[in-house]
PDB file of C-alpha atoms in Angstrom:
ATOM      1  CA  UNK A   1      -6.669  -2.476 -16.571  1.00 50.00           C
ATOM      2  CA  UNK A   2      -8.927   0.545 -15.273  1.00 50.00           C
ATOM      3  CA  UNK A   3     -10.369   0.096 -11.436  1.00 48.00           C
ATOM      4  CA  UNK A   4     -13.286   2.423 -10.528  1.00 48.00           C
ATOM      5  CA  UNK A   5     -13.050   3.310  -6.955  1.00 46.00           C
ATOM      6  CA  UNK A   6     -15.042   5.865  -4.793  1.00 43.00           C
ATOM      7  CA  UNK A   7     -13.192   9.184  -3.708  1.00 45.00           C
ATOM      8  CA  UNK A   8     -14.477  11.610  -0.643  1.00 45.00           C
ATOM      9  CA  UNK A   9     -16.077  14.790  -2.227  1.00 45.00           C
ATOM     10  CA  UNK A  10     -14.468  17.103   0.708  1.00 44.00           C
ATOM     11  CA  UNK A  11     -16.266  20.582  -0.517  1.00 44.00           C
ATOM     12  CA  UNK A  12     -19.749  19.902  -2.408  1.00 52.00           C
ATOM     13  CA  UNK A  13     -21.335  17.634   0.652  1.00 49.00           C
ATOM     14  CA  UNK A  14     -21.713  17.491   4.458  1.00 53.00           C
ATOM     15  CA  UNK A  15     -20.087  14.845   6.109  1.00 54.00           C
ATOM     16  CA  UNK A  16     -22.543  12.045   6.493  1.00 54.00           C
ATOM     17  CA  UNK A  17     -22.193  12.057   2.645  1.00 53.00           C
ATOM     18  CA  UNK A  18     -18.562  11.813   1.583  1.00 54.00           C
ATOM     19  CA  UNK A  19     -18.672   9.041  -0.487  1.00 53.00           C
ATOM     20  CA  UNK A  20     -20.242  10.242  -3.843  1.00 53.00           C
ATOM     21  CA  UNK A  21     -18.542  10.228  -6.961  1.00 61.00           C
ATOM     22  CA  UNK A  22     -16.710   7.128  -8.769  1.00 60.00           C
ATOM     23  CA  UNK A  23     -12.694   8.003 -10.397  1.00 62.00           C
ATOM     24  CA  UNK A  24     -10.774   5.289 -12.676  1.00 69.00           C
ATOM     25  CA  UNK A  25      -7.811   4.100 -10.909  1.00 71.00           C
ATOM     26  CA  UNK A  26      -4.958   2.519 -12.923  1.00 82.00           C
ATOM     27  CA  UNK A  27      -1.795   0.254 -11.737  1.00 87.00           C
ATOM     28  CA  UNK A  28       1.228   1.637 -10.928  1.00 87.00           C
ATOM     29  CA  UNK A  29       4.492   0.891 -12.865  1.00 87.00           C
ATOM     30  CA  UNK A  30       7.172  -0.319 -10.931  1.00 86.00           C
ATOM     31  CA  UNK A  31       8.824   2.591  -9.802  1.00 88.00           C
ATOM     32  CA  UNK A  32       5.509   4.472  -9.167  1.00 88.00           C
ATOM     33  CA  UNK A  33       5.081   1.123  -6.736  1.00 88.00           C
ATOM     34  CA  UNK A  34       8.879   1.336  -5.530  1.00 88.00           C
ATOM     35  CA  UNK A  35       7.950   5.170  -4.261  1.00 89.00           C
ATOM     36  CA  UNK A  36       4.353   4.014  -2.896  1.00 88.00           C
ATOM     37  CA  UNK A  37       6.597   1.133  -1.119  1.00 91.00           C
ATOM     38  CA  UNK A  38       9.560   2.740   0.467  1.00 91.00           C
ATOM     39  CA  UNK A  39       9.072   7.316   0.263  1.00 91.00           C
ATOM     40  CA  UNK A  40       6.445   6.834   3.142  1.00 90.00           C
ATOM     41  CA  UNK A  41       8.629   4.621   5.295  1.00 91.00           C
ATOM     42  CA  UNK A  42      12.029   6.592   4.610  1.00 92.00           C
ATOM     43  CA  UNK A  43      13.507   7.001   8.250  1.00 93.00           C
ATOM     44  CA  UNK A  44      11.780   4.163   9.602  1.00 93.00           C
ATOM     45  CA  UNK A  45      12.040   0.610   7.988  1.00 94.00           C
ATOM     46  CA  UNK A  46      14.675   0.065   5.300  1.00 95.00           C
ATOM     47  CA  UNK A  47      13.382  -2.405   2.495  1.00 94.00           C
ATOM     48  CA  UNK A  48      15.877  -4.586   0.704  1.00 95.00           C
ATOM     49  CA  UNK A  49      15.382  -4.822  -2.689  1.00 94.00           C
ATOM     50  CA  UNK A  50      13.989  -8.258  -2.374  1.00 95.00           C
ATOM     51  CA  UNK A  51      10.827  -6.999  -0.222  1.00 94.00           C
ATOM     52  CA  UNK A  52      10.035  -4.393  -2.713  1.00 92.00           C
ATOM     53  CA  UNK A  53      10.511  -7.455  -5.409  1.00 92.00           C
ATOM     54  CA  UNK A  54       8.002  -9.575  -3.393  1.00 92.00           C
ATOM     55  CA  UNK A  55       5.605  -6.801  -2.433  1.00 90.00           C
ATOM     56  CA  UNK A  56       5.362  -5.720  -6.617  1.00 87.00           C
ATOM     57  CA  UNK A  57       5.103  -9.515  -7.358  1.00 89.00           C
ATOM     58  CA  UNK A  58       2.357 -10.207  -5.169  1.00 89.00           C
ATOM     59  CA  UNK A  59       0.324  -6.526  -5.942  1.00 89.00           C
ATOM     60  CA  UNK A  60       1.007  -6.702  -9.611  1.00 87.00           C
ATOM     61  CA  UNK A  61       1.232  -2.513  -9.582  1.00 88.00           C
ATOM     62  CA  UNK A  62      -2.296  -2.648  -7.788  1.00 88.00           C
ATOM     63  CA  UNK A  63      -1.857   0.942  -5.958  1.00 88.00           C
ATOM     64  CA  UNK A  64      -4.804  -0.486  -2.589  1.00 87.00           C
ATOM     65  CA  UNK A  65      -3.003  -3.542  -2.645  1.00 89.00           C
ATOM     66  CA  UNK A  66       0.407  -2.493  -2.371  1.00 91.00           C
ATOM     67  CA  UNK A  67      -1.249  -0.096  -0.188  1.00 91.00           C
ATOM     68  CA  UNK A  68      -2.247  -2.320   2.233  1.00 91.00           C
ATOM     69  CA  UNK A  69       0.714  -5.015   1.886  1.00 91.00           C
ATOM     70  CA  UNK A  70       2.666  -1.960   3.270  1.00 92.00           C
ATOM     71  CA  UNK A  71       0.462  -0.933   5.889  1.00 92.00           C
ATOM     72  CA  UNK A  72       0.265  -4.496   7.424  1.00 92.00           C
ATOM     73  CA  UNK A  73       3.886  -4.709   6.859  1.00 93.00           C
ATOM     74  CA  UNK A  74       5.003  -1.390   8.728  1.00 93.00           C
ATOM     75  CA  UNK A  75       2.622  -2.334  11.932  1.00 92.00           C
ATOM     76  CA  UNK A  76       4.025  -6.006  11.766  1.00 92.00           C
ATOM     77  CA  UNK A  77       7.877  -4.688  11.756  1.00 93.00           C
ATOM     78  CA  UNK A  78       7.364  -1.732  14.778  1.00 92.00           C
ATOM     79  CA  UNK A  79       5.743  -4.672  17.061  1.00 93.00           C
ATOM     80  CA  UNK A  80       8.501  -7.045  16.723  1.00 93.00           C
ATOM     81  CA  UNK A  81      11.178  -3.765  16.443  1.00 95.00           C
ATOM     82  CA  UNK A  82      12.259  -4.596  13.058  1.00 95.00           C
ATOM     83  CA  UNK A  83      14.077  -2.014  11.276  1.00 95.00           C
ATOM     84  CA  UNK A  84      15.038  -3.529   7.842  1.00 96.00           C
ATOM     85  CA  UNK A  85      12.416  -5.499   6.081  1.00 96.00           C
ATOM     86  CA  UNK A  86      13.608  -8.372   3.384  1.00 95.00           C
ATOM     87  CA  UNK A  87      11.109 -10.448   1.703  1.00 93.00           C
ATOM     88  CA  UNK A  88      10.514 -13.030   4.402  1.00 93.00           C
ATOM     89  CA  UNK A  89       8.724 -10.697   6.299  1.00 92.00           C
ATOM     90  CA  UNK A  90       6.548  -9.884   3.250  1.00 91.00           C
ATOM     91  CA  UNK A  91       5.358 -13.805   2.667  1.00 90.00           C
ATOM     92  CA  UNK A  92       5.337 -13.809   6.600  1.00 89.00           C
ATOM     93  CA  UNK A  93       2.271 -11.235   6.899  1.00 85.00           C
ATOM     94  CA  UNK A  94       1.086 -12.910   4.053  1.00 82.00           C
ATOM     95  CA  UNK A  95       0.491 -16.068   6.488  1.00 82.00           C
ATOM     96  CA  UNK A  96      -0.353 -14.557   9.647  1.00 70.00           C
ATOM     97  CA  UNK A  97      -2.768 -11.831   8.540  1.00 56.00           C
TER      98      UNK A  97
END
C-alpha cells in the first residue's frame, strides 16, 4: 500500500509556501523499520528485541507511525531516565499518550 504525503519544496518557493508538491510513500520492511527504530537512538536508549517487536507490530512498517511511536517513546524514557527500553514501555505510551 502507497501513502501520498506532502514534502517541503526547499529551493523552488519562499518560505510561507513550503508545502507544495505530493510524493508516494511506501511501508518499510522490517529491517528498514528496525534501522528507523534503533540507528537514531544508538548511544542513548538500548531497545530489546521485544520493543522493536511491539513497535513493528503496532506500525505495521508505517514509516510516520513508527516515526512517531519512537519519538514519544525516546521523550517518555529521558523523563523517567530510562536507558533500555523493552516492550512494556512501548504499550505504556500507548496508554498514557
Amino acid at each position: 500500500m502507497k501513502y501520498k504525503m506532502w514534502v517541503l519544496e526547499k529551493y523552488k518557493l519562499p518560505r510561507s509556501r513550503k508545502l507544495k508538491s505530493l510524493i508516494e510513500v511506501g511501508l518499510l520492511d522490517e529491517e528498514s523499520t528496525l534501522n528507523l527504530i534503533v540507528k537514531p537512538a544508538q548511544g542513548i536508549l538500548e531497545y530489546e528485541q521485544s520493543a522493536v517487536d511491539a513497535k513493528w507490530q503496532l506500525s505495521a512498517g508505517h514509516p510516520s507511525l513508527t516515526q512517531l511511536l519512537c519519538s514519544n517513546i525516546f521523550r517518555h524514557c529521558r523523563e523517567k531516565g530510562i536507558k533500555n527500553v523493552t516492550d512494556n514501555h512501548v504499550w505504556l505510551i500507548l496508554e498514557t499518550r
